[in-house]
Amino acid sequence: MTHDPHDSDDIDPAVAPSGTGCVECLQAGQWWLHLRRCATCGHVGCCDTSPHQHATAHFRETGHPVITSFEPGEDWFYDYRSGATFNGPTLRAPHMHPLDQPVPGPAGQVPRNWMDLLND
């Protein structure tokens, strides 16, 4: 039997994102490439290509299985359990980080050799 995230409590459209950047990176003075938002609680973490992979760490720590992109122009959802992407409901705004926020970010934290530090 396959899991359908539309029929569960894995997505809460009413919850707001935790902020405009990766929670853990901001607390530790680190940087990220792209941002992902937990569809259950709104936690914003960095993607798996980022050095610290906080979105996946959040899934492992909490069991919240569904994320969505927090990047401008992207509206996909991803289920860690199945490895599948899918179209989901409209979540509470904002749906992306501010357009003036650099990628990678945050401003002032990204090293010059950032491309050499990314995960495959």
PDB file of C-alpha atoms in Angstrom:
ATOM      1  CA  MET A   1       0.000   0.000   0.000  1.00  0.00           C
ATOM      2  CA  THR A   2       1.466   3.374  -0.940  1.00  0.00           C
ATOM      3  CA  HIS A   3       1.234   6.404   1.314  1.00  0.00           C
ATOM      4  CA  ASP A   4      -0.850   9.325   0.096  1.00  0.00           C
ATOM      5  CA  PRO A   5       0.243  12.487   1.928  1.00  0.00           C
ATOM      6  CA  HIS A   6      -3.014  14.163   0.925  1.00  0.00           C
ATOM      7  CA  ASP A   7      -4.937  11.778   3.200  1.00  0.00           C
ATOM      8  CA  SER A   8      -2.887  12.365   6.353  1.00  0.00           C
ATOM      9  CA  ASP A   9      -1.809  14.884   8.930  1.00  0.00           C
ATOM     10  CA  ASP A  10       1.588  15.321   7.259  1.00  0.00           C
ATOM     11  CA  ILE A  11       0.641  18.679   5.710  1.00  0.00           C
ATOM     12  CA  ASP A  12      -0.738  21.583   7.722  1.00  0.00           C
ATOM     13  CA  PRO A  13      -1.676  24.408   5.317  1.00  0.00           C
ATOM     14  CA  ALA A  14      -2.309  26.810   8.212  1.00  0.00           C
ATOM     15  CA  VAL A  15       1.174  26.743   9.766  1.00  0.00           C
ATOM     16  CA  ALA A  16       3.534  29.613   8.929  1.00  0.00           C
ATOM     17  CA  PRO A  17       7.182  29.097   7.978  1.00  0.00           C
ATOM     18  CA  SER A  18       9.649  29.427  10.856  1.00  0.00           C
ATOM     19  CA  GLY A  19      11.436  32.338   9.183  1.00  0.00           C
ATOM     20  CA  THR A  20      13.178  33.408   5.994  1.00  0.00           C
ATOM     21  CA  GLY A  21      16.278  31.219   6.324  1.00  0.00           C
ATOM     22  CA  CYS A  22      17.526  27.915   7.692  1.00  0.00           C
ATOM     23  CA  VAL A  23      16.859  27.977  11.430  1.00  0.00           C
ATOM     24  CA  GLU A  24      19.986  26.037  12.409  1.00  0.00           C
ATOM     25  CA  CYS A  25      22.331  27.793   9.961  1.00  0.00           C
ATOM     26  CA  LEU A  26      21.222  31.205  11.218  1.00  0.00           C
ATOM     27  CA  GLN A  27      21.734  30.152  14.844  1.00  0.00           C
ATOM     28  CA  ALA A  28      25.214  28.761  14.113  1.00  0.00           C
ATOM     29  CA  GLY A  29      26.435  31.464  11.711  1.00  0.00           C
ATOM     30  CA  GLN A  30      26.466  28.959   8.817  1.00  0.00           C
ATOM     31  CA  TRP A  31      25.234  29.229   5.224  1.00  0.00           C
ATOM     32  CA  TRP A  32      22.965  27.323   2.831  1.00  0.00           C
ATOM     33  CA  LEU A  33      22.352  26.832  -0.873  1.00  0.00           C
ATOM     34  CA  HIS A  34      18.577  26.265  -1.109  1.00  0.00           C
ATOM     35  CA  LEU A  35      15.808  26.228   1.480  1.00  0.00           C
ATOM     36  CA  ARG A  36      13.124  23.651   2.251  1.00  0.00           C
ATOM     37  CA  ARG A  37      10.018  24.090   4.410  1.00  0.00           C
ATOM     38  CA  CYS A  38       8.502  21.349   6.550  1.00  0.00           C
ATOM     39  CA  ALA A  39       4.871  20.946   5.510  1.00  0.00           C
ATOM     40  CA  THR A  40       3.925  19.751   8.997  1.00  0.00           C
ATOM     41  CA  CYS A  41       5.377  22.410  11.312  1.00  0.00           C
ATOM     42  CA  GLY A  42       6.841  25.112   9.032  1.00  0.00           C
ATOM     43  CA  HIS A  43      10.501  24.541   9.987  1.00  0.00           C
ATOM     44  CA  VAL A  44      12.762  26.064   7.330  1.00  0.00           C
ATOM     45  CA  GLY A  45      15.972  24.115   6.773  1.00  0.00           C
ATOM     46  CA  CYS A  46      18.675  23.886   4.144  1.00  0.00           C
ATOM     47  CA  CYS A  47      18.658  21.373   1.282  1.00  0.00           C
ATOM     48  CA  ASP A  48      20.776  18.235   0.983  1.00  0.00           C
ATOM     49  CA  THR A  49      23.192  19.966  -1.387  1.00  0.00           C
ATOM     50  CA  SER A  50      23.931  22.473   1.390  1.00  0.00           C
ATOM     51  CA  PRO A  51      26.847  21.591   3.697  1.00  0.00           C
ATOM     52  CA  HIS A  52      24.700  20.895   6.776  1.00  0.00           C
ATOM     53  CA  GLN A  53      21.505  19.345   5.339  1.00  0.00           C
ATOM     54  CA  HIS A  54      19.228  20.659   8.095  1.00  0.00           C
ATOM     55  CA  ALA A  55      15.916  19.909   6.324  1.00  0.00           C
ATOM     56  CA  THR A  56      16.704  16.184   6.238  1.00  0.00           C
ATOM     57  CA  ALA A  57      18.044  16.340   9.804  1.00  0.00           C
ATOM     58  CA  HIS A  58      14.695  17.848  10.841  1.00  0.00           C
ATOM     59  CA  PHE A  59      12.882  14.904   9.227  1.00  0.00           C
ATOM     60  CA  ARG A  60      15.136  12.414  11.038  1.00  0.00           C
ATOM     61  CA  GLU A  61      14.654  14.170  14.390  1.00  0.00           C
ATOM     62  CA  THR A  62      10.893  14.772  14.176  1.00  0.00           C
ATOM     63  CA  GLY A  63       9.536  12.221  11.707  1.00  0.00           C
ATOM     64  CA  HIS A  64       7.837  15.028   9.742  1.00  0.00           C
ATOM     65  CA  PRO A  65       8.009  13.415   6.294  1.00  0.00           C
ATOM     66  CA  VAL A  66       6.909  16.085   3.797  1.00  0.00           C
ATOM     67  CA  ILE A  67       8.812  19.184   2.708  1.00  0.00           C
ATOM     68  CA  THR A  68       8.226  21.794   0.055  1.00  0.00           C
ATOM     69  CA  SER A  69      10.623  24.118  -1.676  1.00  0.00           C
ATOM     70  CA  PHE A  70      11.053  27.555  -0.101  1.00  0.00           C
ATOM     71  CA  GLU A  71      12.674  28.925  -3.262  1.00  0.00           C
ATOM     72  CA  PRO A  72      11.108  31.480  -5.632  1.00  0.00           C
ATOM     73  CA  GLY A  73       9.387  29.871  -8.620  1.00  0.00           C
ATOM     74  CA  GLU A  74       9.311  26.354  -7.128  1.00  0.00           C
ATOM     75  CA  ASP A  75       6.096  24.766  -5.859  1.00  0.00           C
ATOM     76  CA  TRP A  76       6.862  21.067  -5.452  1.00  0.00           C
ATOM     77  CA  PHE A  77       6.445  18.848  -2.399  1.00  0.00           C
ATOM     78  CA  TYR A  78       8.660  15.870  -1.488  1.00  0.00           C
ATOM     79  CA  ASP A  79       7.896  12.868   0.729  1.00  0.00           C
ATOM     80  CA  TYR A  80      11.015  11.448   2.419  1.00  0.00           C
ATOM     81  CA  ARG A  81       9.334   8.057   2.952  1.00  0.00           C
ATOM     82  CA  SER A  82       8.564   7.363  -0.690  1.00  0.00           C
ATOM     83  CA  GLY A  83      11.180   9.601  -2.312  1.00  0.00           C
ATOM     84  CA  ALA A  84       8.401  11.001  -4.495  1.00  0.00           C
ATOM     85  CA  THR A  85       7.696  14.576  -5.481  1.00  0.00           C
ATOM     86  CA  PHE A  86       4.096  15.680  -5.870  1.00  0.00           C
ATOM     87  CA  ASN A  87       1.829  18.705  -6.118  1.00  0.00           C
ATOM     88  CA  GLY A  88       0.384  19.726  -2.778  1.00  0.00           C
ATOM     89  CA  PRO A  89      -1.995  22.268  -1.322  1.00  0.00           C
ATOM     90  CA  THR A  90      -1.335  25.968  -0.992  1.00  0.00           C
ATOM     91  CA  LEU A  91       0.390  26.641   2.310  1.00  0.00           C
ATOM     92  CA  ARG A  92       0.237  29.753   4.452  1.00  0.00           C
ATOM     93  CA  ALA A  93       2.336  32.601   3.070  1.00  0.00           C
ATOM     94  CA  PRO A  94       5.095  33.383   2.592  1.00  0.00           C
ATOM     95  CA  HIS A  95       5.824  30.596   0.107  1.00  0.00           C
ATOM     96  CA  MET A  96       9.485  31.504  -0.455  1.00  0.00           C
ATOM     97  CA  HIS A  97      12.347  33.420   1.053  1.00  0.00           C
ATOM     98  CA  PRO A  98      12.520  37.152   0.233  1.00  0.00           C
ATOM     99  CA  LEU A  99      13.576  37.886  -3.340  1.00  0.00           C
ATOM    100  CA  ASP A 100      16.407  40.117  -2.118  1.00  0.00           C
ATOM    101  CA  GLN A 101      17.904  37.276  -0.053  1.00  0.00           C
ATOM    102  CA  PRO A 102      20.938  35.933  -1.931  1.00  0.00           C
ATOM    103  CA  VAL A 103      21.361  32.331  -3.067  1.00  0.00           C
ATOM    104  CA  PRO A 104      23.400  30.924  -1.507  1.00  0.00           C
ATOM    105  CA  GLY A 105      22.743  32.791   1.700  1.00  0.00           C
ATOM    106  CA  PRO A 106      22.613  34.467   4.031  1.00  0.00           C
ATOM    107  CA  ALA A 107      24.512  37.550   2.981  1.00  0.00           C
ATOM    108  CA  GLY A 108      27.880  37.800   4.683  1.00  0.00           C
ATOM    109  CA  GLN A 109      28.102  34.101   5.650  1.00  0.00           C
ATOM    110  CA  VAL A 110      28.882  32.448   2.304  1.00  0.00           C
ATOM    111  CA  PRO A 111      32.573  31.610   1.785  1.00  0.00           C
ATOM    112  CA  ARG A 112      34.261  32.421  -1.522  1.00  0.00           C
ATOM    113  CA  ASN A 113      34.837  28.724  -2.253  1.00  0.00           C
ATOM    114  CA  TRP A 114      31.206  27.782  -1.517  1.00  0.00           C
ATOM    115  CA  MET A 115      30.867  25.709  -4.696  1.00  0.00           C
ATOM    116  CA  ASP A 116      33.663  23.415  -3.480  1.00  0.00           C
ATOM    117  CA  LEU A 117      31.790  22.811  -0.218  1.00  0.00           C
ATOM    118  CA  LEU A 118      28.477  21.562  -1.651  1.00  0.00           C
ATOM    119  CA  ASN A 119      27.275  17.977  -1.286  1.00  0.00           C
ATOM    120  CA  ASP A 120      26.550  15.941  -4.417  1.00  0.00           C
TER     121      ASP A 120
END
